[in-house]
PDB file of C-alpha atoms in Angstrom:
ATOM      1  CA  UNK A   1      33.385  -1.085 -54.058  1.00  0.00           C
ATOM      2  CA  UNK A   2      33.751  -2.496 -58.000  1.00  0.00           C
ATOM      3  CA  UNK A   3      34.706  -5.553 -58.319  1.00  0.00           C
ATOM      4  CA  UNK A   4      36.672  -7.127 -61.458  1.00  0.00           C
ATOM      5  CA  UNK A   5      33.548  -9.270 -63.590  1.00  0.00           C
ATOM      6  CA  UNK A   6      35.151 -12.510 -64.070  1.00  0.00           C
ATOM      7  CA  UNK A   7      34.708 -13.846 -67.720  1.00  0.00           C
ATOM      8  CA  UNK A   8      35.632 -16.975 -69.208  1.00  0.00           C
ATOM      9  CA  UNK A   9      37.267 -19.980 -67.464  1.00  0.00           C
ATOM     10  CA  UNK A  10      37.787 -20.008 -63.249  1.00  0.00           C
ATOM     11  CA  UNK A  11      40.496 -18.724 -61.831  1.00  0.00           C
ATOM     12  CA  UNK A  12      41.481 -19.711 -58.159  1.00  0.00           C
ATOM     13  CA  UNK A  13      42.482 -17.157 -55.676  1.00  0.00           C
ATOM     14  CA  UNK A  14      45.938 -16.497 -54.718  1.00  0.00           C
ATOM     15  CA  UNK A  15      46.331 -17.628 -51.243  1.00  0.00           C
ATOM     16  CA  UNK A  16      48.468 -15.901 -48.507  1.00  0.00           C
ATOM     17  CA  UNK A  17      49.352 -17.645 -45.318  1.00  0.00           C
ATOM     18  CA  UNK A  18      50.373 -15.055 -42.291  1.00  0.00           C
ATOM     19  CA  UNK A  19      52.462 -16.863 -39.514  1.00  0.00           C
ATOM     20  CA  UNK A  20      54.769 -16.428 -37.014  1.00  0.00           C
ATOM     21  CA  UNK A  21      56.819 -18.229 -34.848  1.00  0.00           C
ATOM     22  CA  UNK A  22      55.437 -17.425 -31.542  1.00  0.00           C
ATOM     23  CA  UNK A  23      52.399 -15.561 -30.083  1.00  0.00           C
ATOM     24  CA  UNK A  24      52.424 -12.306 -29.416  1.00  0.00           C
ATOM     25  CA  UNK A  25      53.866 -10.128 -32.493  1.00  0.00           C
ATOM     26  CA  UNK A  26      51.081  -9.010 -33.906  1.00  0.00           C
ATOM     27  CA  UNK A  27      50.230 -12.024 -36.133  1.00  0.00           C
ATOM     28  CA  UNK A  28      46.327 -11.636 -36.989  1.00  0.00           C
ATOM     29  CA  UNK A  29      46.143  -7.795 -36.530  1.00  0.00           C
ATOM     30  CA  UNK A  30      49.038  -7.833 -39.622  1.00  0.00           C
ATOM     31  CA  UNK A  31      46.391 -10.489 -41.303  1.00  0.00           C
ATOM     32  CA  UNK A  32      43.258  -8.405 -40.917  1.00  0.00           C
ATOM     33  CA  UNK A  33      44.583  -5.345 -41.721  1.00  0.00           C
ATOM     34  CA  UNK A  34      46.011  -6.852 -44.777  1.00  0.00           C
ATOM     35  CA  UNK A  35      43.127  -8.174 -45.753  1.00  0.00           C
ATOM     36  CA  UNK A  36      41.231  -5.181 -45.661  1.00  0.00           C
ATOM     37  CA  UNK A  37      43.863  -3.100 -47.087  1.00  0.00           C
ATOM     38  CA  UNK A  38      43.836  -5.647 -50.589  1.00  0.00           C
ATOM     39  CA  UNK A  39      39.974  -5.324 -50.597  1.00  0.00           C
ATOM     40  CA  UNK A  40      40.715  -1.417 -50.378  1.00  0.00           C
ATOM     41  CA  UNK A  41      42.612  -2.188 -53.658  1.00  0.00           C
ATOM     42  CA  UNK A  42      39.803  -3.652 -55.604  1.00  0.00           C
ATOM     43  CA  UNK A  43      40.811  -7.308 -54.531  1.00  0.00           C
ATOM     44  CA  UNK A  44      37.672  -9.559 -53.346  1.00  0.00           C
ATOM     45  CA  UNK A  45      39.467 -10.944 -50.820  1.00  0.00           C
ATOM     46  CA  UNK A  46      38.290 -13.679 -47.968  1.00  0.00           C
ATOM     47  CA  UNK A  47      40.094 -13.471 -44.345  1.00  0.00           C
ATOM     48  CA  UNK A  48      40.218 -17.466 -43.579  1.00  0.00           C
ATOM     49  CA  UNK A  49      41.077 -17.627 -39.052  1.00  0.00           C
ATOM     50  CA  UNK A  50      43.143 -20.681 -39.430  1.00  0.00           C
ATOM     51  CA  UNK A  51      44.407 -20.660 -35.584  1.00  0.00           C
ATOM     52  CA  UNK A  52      43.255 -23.694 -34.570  1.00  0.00           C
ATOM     53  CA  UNK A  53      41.446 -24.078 -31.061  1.00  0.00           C
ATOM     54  CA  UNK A  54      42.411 -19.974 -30.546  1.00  0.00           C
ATOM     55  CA  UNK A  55      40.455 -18.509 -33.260  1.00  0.00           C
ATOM     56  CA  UNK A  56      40.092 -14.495 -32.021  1.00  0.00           C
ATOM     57  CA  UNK A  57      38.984 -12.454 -35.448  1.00  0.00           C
ATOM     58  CA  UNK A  58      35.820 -11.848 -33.017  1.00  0.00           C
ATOM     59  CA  UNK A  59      37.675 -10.278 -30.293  1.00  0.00           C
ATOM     60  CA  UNK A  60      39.380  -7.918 -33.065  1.00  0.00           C
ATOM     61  CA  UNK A  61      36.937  -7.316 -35.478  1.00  0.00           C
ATOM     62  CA  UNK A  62      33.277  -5.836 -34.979  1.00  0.00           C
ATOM     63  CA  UNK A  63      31.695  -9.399 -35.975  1.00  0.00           C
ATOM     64  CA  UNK A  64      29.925 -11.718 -34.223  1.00  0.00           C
ATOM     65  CA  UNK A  65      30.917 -15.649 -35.223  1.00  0.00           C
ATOM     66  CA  UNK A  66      28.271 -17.515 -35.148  1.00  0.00           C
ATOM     67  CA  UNK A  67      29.113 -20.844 -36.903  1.00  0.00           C
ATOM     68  CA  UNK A  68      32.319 -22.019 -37.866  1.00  0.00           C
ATOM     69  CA  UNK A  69      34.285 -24.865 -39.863  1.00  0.00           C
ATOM     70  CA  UNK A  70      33.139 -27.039 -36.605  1.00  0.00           C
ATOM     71  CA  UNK A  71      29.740 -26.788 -38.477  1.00  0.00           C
ATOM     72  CA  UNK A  72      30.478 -27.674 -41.563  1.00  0.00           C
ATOM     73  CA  UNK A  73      32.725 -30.834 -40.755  1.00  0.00           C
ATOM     74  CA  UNK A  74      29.699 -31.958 -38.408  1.00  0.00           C
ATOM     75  CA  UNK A  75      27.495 -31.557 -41.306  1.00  0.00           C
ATOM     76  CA  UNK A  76      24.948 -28.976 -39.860  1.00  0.00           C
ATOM     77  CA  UNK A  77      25.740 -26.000 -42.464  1.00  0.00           C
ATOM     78  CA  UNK A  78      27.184 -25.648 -45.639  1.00  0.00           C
ATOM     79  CA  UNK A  79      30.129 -23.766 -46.243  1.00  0.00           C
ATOM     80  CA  UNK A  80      28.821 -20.730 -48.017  1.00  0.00           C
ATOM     81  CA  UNK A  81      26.787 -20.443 -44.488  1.00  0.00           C
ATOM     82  CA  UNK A  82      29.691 -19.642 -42.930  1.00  0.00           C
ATOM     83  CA  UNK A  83      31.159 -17.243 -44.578  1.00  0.00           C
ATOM     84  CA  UNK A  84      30.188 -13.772 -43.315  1.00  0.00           C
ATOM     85  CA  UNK A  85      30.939 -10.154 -44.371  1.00  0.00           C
ATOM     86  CA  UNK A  86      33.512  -8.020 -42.023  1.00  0.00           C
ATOM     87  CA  UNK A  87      35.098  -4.688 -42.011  1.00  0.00           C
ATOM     88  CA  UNK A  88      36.297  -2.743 -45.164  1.00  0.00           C
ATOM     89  CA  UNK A  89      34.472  -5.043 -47.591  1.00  0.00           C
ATOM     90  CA  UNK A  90      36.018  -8.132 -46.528  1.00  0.00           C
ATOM     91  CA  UNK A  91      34.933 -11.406 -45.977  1.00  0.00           C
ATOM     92  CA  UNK A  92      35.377 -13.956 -42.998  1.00  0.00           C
ATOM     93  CA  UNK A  93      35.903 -17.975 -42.624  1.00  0.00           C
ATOM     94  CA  UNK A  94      36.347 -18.763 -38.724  1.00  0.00           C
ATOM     95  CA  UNK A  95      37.982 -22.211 -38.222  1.00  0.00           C
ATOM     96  CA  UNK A  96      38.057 -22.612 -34.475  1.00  0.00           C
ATOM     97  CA  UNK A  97      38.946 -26.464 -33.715  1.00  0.00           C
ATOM     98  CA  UNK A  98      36.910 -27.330 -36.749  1.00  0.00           C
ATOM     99  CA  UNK A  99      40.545 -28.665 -39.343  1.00  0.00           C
ATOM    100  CA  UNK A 100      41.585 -30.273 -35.745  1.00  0.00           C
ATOM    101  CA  UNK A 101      39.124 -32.672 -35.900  1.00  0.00           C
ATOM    102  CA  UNK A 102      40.019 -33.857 -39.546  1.00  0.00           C
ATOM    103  CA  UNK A 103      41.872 -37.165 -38.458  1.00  0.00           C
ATOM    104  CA  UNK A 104      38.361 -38.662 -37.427  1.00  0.00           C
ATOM    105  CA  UNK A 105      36.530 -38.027 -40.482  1.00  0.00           C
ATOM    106  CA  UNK A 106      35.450 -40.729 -43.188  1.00  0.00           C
ATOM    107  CA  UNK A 107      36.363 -40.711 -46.326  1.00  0.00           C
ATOM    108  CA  UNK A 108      33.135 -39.316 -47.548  1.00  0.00           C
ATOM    109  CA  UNK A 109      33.057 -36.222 -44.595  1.00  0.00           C
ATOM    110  CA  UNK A 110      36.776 -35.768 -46.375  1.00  0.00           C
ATOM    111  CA  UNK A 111      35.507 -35.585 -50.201  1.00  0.00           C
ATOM    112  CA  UNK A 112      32.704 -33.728 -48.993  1.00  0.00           C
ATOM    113  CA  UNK A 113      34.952 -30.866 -47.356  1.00  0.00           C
ATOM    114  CA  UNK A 114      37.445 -30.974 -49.975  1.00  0.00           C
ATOM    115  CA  UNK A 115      34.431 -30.090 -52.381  1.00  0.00           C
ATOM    116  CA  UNK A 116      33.240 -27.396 -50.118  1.00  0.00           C
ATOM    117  CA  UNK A 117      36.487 -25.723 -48.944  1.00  0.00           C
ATOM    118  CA  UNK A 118      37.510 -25.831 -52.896  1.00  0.00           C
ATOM    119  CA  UNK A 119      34.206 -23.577 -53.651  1.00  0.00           C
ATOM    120  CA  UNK A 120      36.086 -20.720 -51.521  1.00  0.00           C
ATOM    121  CA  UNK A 121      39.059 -20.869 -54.289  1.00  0.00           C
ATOM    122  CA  UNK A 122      36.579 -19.898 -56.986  1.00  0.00           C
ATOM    123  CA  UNK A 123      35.019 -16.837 -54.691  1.00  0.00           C
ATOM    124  CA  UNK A 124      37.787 -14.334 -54.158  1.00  0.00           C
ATOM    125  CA  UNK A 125      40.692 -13.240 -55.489  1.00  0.00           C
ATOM    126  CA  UNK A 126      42.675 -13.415 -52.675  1.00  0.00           C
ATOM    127  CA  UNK A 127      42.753 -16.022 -49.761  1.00  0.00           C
ATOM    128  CA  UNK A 128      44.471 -14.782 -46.495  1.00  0.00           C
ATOM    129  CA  UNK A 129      44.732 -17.528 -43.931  1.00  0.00           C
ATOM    130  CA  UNK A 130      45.537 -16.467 -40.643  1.00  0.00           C
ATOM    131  CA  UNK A 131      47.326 -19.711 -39.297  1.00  0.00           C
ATOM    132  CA  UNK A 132      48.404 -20.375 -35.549  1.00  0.00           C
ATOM    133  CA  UNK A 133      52.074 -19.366 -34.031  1.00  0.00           C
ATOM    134  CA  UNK A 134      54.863 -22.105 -34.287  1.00  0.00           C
ATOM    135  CA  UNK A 135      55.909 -24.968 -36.105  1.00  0.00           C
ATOM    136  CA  UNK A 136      52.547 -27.531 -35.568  1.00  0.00           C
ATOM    137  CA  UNK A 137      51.403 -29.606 -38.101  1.00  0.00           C
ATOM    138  CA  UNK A 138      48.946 -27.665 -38.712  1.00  0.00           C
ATOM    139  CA  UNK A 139      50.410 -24.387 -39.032  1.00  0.00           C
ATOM    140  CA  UNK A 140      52.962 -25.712 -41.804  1.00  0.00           C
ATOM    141  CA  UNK A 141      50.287 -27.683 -43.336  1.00  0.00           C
ATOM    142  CA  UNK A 142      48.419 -23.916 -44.109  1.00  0.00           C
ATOM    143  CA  UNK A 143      51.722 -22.155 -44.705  1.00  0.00           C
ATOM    144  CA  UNK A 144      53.186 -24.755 -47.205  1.00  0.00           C
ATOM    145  CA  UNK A 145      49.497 -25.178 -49.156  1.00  0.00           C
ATOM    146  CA  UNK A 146      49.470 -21.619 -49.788  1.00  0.00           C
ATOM    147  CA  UNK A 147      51.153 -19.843 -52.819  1.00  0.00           C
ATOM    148  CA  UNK A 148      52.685 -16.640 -50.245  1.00  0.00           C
ATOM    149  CA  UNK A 149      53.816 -17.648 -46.510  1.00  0.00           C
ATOM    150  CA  UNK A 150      54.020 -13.845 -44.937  1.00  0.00           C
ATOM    151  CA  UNK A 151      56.326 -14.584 -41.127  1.00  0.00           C
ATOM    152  CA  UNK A 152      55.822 -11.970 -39.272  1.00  0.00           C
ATOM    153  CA  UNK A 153      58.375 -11.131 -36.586  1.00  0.00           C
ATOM    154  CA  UNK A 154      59.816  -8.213 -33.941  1.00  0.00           C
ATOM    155  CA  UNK A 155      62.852  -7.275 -33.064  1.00  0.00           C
ATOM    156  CA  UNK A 156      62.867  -9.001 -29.737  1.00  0.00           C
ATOM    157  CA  UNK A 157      65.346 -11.938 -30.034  1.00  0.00           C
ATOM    158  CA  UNK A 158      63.176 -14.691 -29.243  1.00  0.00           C
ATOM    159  CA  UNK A 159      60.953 -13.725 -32.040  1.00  0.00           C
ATOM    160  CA  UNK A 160      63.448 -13.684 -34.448  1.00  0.00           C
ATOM    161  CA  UNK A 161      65.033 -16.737 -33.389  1.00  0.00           C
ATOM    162  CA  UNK A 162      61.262 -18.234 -33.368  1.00  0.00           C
ATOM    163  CA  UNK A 163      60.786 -16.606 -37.337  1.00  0.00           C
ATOM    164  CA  UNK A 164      63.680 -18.737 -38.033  1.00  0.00           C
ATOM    165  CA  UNK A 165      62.517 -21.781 -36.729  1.00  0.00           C
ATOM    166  CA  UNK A 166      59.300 -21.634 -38.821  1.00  0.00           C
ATOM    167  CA  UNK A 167      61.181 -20.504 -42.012  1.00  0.00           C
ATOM    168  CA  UNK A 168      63.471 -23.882 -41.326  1.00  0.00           C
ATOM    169  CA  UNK A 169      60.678 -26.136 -41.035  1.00  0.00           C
ATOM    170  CA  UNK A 170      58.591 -24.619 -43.939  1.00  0.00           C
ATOM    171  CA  UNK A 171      62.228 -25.826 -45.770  1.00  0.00           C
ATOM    172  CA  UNK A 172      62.106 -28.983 -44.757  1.00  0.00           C
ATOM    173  CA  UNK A 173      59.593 -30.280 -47.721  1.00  0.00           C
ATOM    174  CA  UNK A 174      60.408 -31.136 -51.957  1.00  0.00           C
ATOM    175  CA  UNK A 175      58.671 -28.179 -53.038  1.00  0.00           C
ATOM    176  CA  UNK A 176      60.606 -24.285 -52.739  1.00  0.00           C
ATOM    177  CA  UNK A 177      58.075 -22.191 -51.377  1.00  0.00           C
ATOM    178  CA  UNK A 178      58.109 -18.219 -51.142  1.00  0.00           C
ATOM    179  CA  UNK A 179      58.883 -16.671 -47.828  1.00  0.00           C
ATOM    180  CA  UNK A 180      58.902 -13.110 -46.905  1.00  0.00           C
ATOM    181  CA  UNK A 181      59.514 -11.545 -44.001  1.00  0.00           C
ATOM    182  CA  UNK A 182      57.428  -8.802 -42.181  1.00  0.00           C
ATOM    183  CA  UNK A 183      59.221  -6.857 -39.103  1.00  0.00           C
ATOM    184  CA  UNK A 184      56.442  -5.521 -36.523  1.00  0.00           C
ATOM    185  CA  UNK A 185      56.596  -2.703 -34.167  1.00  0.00           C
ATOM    186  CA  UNK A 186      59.684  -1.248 -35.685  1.00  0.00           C
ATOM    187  CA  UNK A 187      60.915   2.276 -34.481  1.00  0.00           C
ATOM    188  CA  UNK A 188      61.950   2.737 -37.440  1.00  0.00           C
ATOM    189  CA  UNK A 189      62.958   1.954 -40.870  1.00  0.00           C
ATOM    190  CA  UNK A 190      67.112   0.799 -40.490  1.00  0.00           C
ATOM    191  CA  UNK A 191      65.678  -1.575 -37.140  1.00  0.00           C
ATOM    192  CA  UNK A 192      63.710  -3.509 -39.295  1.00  0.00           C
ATOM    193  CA  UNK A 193      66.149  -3.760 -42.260  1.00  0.00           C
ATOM    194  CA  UNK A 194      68.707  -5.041 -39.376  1.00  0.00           C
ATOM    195  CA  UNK A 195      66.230  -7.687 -38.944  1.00  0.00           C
ATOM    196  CA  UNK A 196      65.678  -8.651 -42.136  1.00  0.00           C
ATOM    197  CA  UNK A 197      69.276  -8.911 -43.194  1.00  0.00           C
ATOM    198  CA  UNK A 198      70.187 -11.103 -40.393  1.00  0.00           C
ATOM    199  CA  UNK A 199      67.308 -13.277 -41.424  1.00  0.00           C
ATOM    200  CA  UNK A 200      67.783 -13.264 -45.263  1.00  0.00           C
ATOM    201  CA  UNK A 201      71.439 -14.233 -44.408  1.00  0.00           C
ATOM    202  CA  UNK A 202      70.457 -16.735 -42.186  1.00  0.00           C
ATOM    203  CA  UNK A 203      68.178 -18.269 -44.632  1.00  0.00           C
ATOM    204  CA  UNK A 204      70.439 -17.839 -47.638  1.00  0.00           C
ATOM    205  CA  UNK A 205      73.490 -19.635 -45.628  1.00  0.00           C
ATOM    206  CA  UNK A 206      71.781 -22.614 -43.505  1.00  0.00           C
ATOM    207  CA  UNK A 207      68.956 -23.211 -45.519  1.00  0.00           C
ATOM    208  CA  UNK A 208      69.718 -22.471 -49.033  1.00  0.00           C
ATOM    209  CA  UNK A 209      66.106 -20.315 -49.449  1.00  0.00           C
ATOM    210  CA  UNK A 210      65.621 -16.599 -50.057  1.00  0.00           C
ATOM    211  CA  UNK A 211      63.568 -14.876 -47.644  1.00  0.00           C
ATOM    212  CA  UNK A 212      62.107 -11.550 -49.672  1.00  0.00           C
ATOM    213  CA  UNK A 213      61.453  -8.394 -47.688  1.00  0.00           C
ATOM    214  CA  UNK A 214      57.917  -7.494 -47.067  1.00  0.00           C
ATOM    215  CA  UNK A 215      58.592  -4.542 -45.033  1.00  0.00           C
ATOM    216  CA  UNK A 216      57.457  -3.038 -41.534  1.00  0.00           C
ATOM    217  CA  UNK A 217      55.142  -2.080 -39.365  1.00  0.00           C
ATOM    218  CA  UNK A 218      55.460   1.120 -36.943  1.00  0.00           C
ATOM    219  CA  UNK A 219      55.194   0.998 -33.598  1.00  0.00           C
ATOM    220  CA  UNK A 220      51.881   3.190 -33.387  1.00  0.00           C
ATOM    221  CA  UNK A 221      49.895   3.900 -30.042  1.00  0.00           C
ATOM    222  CA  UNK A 222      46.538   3.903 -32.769  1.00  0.00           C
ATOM    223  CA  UNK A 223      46.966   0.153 -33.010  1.00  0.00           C
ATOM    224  CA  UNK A 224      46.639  -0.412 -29.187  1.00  0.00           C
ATOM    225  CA  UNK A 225      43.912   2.291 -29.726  1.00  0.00           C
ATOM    226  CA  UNK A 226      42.396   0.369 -32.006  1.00  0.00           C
ATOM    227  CA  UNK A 227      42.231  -2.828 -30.865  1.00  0.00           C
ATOM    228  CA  UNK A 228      39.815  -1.338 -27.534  1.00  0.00           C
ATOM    229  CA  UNK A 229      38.118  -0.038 -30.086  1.00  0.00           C
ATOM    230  CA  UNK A 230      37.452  -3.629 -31.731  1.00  0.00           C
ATOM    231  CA  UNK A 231      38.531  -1.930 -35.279  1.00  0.00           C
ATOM    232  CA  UNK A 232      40.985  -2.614 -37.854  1.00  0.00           C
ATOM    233  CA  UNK A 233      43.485   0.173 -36.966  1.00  0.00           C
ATOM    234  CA  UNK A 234      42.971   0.814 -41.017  1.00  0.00           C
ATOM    235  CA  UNK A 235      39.827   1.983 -40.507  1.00  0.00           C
ATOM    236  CA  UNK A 236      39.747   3.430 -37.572  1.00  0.00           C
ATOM    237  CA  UNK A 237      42.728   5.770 -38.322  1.00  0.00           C
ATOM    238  CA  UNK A 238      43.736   5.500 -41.736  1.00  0.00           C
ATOM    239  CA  UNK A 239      46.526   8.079 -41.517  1.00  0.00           C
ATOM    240  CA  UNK A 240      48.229   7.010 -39.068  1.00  0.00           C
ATOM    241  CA  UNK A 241      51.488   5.378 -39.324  1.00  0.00           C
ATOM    242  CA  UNK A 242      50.890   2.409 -38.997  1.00  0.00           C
ATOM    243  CA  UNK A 243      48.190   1.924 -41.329  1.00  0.00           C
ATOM    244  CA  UNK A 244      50.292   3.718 -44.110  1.00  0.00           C
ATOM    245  CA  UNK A 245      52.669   0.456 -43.458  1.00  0.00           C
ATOM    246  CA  UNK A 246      50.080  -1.668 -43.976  1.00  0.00           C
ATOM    247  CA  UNK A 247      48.974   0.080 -47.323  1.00  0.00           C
ATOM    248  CA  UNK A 248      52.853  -0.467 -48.295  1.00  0.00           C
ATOM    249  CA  UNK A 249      52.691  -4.043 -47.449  1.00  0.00           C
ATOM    250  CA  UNK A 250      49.621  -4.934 -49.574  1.00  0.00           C
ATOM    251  CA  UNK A 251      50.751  -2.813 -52.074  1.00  0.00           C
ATOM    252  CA  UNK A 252      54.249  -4.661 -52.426  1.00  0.00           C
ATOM    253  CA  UNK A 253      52.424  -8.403 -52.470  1.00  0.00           C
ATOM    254  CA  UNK A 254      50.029  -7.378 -55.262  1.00  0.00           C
ATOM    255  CA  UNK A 255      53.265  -6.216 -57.117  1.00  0.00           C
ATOM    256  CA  UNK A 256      54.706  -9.939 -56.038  1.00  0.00           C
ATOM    257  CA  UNK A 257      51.729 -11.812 -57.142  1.00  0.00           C
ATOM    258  CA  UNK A 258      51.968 -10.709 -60.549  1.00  0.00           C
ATOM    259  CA  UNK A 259      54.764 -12.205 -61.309  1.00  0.00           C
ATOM    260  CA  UNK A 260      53.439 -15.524 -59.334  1.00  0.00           C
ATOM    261  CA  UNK A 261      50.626 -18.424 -60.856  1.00  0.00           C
ATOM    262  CA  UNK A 262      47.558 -18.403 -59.627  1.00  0.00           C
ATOM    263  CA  UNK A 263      46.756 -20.715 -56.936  1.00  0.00           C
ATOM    264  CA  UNK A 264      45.980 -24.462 -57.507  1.00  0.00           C
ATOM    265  CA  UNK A 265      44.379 -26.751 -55.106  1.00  0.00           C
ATOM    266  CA  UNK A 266      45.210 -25.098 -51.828  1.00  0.00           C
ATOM    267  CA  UNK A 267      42.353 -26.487 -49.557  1.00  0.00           C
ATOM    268  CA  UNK A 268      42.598 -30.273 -51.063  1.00  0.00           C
ATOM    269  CA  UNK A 269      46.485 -30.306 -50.286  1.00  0.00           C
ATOM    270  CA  UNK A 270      45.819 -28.996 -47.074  1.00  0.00           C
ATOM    271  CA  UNK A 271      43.437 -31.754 -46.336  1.00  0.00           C
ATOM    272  CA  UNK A 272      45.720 -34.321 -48.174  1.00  0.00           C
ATOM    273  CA  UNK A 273      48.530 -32.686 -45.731  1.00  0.00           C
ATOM    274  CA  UNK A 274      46.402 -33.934 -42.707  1.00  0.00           C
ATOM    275  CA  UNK A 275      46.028 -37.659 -43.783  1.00  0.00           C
TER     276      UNK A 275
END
C-alpha cells in the first residue's frame, strides 16, 4: 500500500488511546481492527499493546512476540527491534510488564527510553495504544498523554457505569482532553445511541466535559469467528457487519483528527506521568 512521502520538517503521529472501564467489552479487538482499518486508509499506523502485565495482541493476531518493551528498558534491544509488522499493513509495539517497571529505572535508563519511545512519534502517522481496563495509573497515564482517548463500552450496566468511571477520572487533571465514546455489541443502531446519550448527559452534567459519539459496533457471530481464527475480523470477513462498523469508526476519527494538532510529546509525558 502507498504511503504519503513525508517532506520537509517532522511531524509526530496523532496518537489514539482505546480504553475501557472493565475487561471484557471488546477493548483490543476494537483497537486492532482500528488499526488496521486506518492503515486500509493510507495511514502508516503503529498498534502500541499498552495492557500492562496482560498484553494478548499474540493471542488475537497471527504474530508471534518475540521481544517486548521488557527488552528495551533492560537494555538488550533497541526499540526499532521491537517493532514488528502485523496484519493489514500494520505495525506492532508489545509492552507486556515492560512501562511497569519504570519506577526503578535511573535517570539515564529514563532519558534513554524517552529518546527511544520518542523515535516511534516520527514513524507513523497514527499511534493506537491499546491501554489496560480501569482507572490504574497507568491506564490514565496512556489515555491522558494521547491526543484521542476512544472508551469503549456495552450496553450491560456495569460497563457503562465502569465507562463512566474512567471518563471521570480522565477529568480529574488541568488539561480538557477529547473523549468519545464507542458502544460494542449493539443490536442495533437506537441501543447504542441510548447509550451514548445517557453518557454524553452524564458527562455534560457531573463533569462539565463533552463526550463525542464514535459510533457502534454490531453484534456479529464473524467476530467470535474470527477470533478462533486468530484474524482481525476485518480481514477475515470484510463484509460483514461488523467490520463495516469498524470502517465507519476509522472513517469518523480521520474526519476528527483534521480538525485536531498533531501530537506533541506523547511518550515523554507518559514517562514524566510515571515519576
Amino acid at each position: 500500500m502507498a504511503r504519503q512521502v513525508r517532506t520537509g520538517a517532522k511531524k509526530t503521529a496523532r496518537v489514539l488511546a482505546v480504553t475501557s472501564g472493565k475487561g471484557g467489552v471488546g477493548k483490543t479487538n476494537v483497537a486492532a481492527n482500528l488499526a488496521i482499518c486506518l492503515s486500509a486508509a493510507g495511514k502508516d499506523v503503529i498498534l502500541f499493546d499498552a495492557d500492562l502485565g496482560l498484553a494478548n495482541l499474540d493471542v488475537l493476531l497471527p504474530v508471534k512476540i518475540r521481544f517486548n518493551l521488557a527488552h528495551v528498558i533492560a537494555g538488550k534491544r533497541r526499540l526499532a527491534e521491537i517493532v514488528q509488522p502485523g496484519p493489514g499493513g500494520i505495525r506492532l509495539v508489545c509492552g507486556a510488564s515492560g512501562i511497569t517497571q519504570m519506577a526503578d529505572l535511573t535517570e539515564v535508563q529514563r532519558q534513554r527510553l524517552a529518546q527511544e519511545m520518542t523515535q516511534l512519534e516520527y514513524k507513523a502517522d497514527v499511534i493506537v495504544i491499546d491501554t489496560g481496563a480501569g482507572i490504574s495509573r497507568n491506564v490514565l497515564g496512556f489515555c491522558q498523554s494521547a491526543d484521542h482517548t476512544l472508551v469503549v463500552t456495552t450496553t450491560e450496566p456495569t460497563s457503562i457505569t465502569d465507562a463512566y468511571a474512567v471518563i471521570k477520572a480522565l477529568n480529574q487533571g488541568t488539561e480538557r482532553l477529547k473523549i468519545s465514546l464507542l458502544t460494542n455489541m449493539v443490536e442495533n443502531r437506537d441501543q447504542a445511541q441510548k447509550v451514548y446519550q445517557r453518557l454524553a448527559f452524564a458527562g455534560e452534567r457531573f463533569l462539565n466535559c463533552a463526550i463525542y459519539d464514535a459510533g457502534y459496533v454490531l453484534r456479529d457471530n464473524h467476530l467470535s469467528q474470527a477470533v478462533h481464527q486468530r484474524k482481525p475480523v476485518v480481514l477475515a470477513f470484510p463484509r460483514c457487519p461488523a467490520s463495516y462498523c469498524f470502517v465507519a469508526l476509522a472513517q469518523k476519527l480521520i474526519r476528527a483528527g483534521k480538525k485536531e494538532p498533531a501530537g506533541a510529546g506523547f511518550f515523554r509525558k507518559v514517562i514524566n506521568w510515571f515519576f
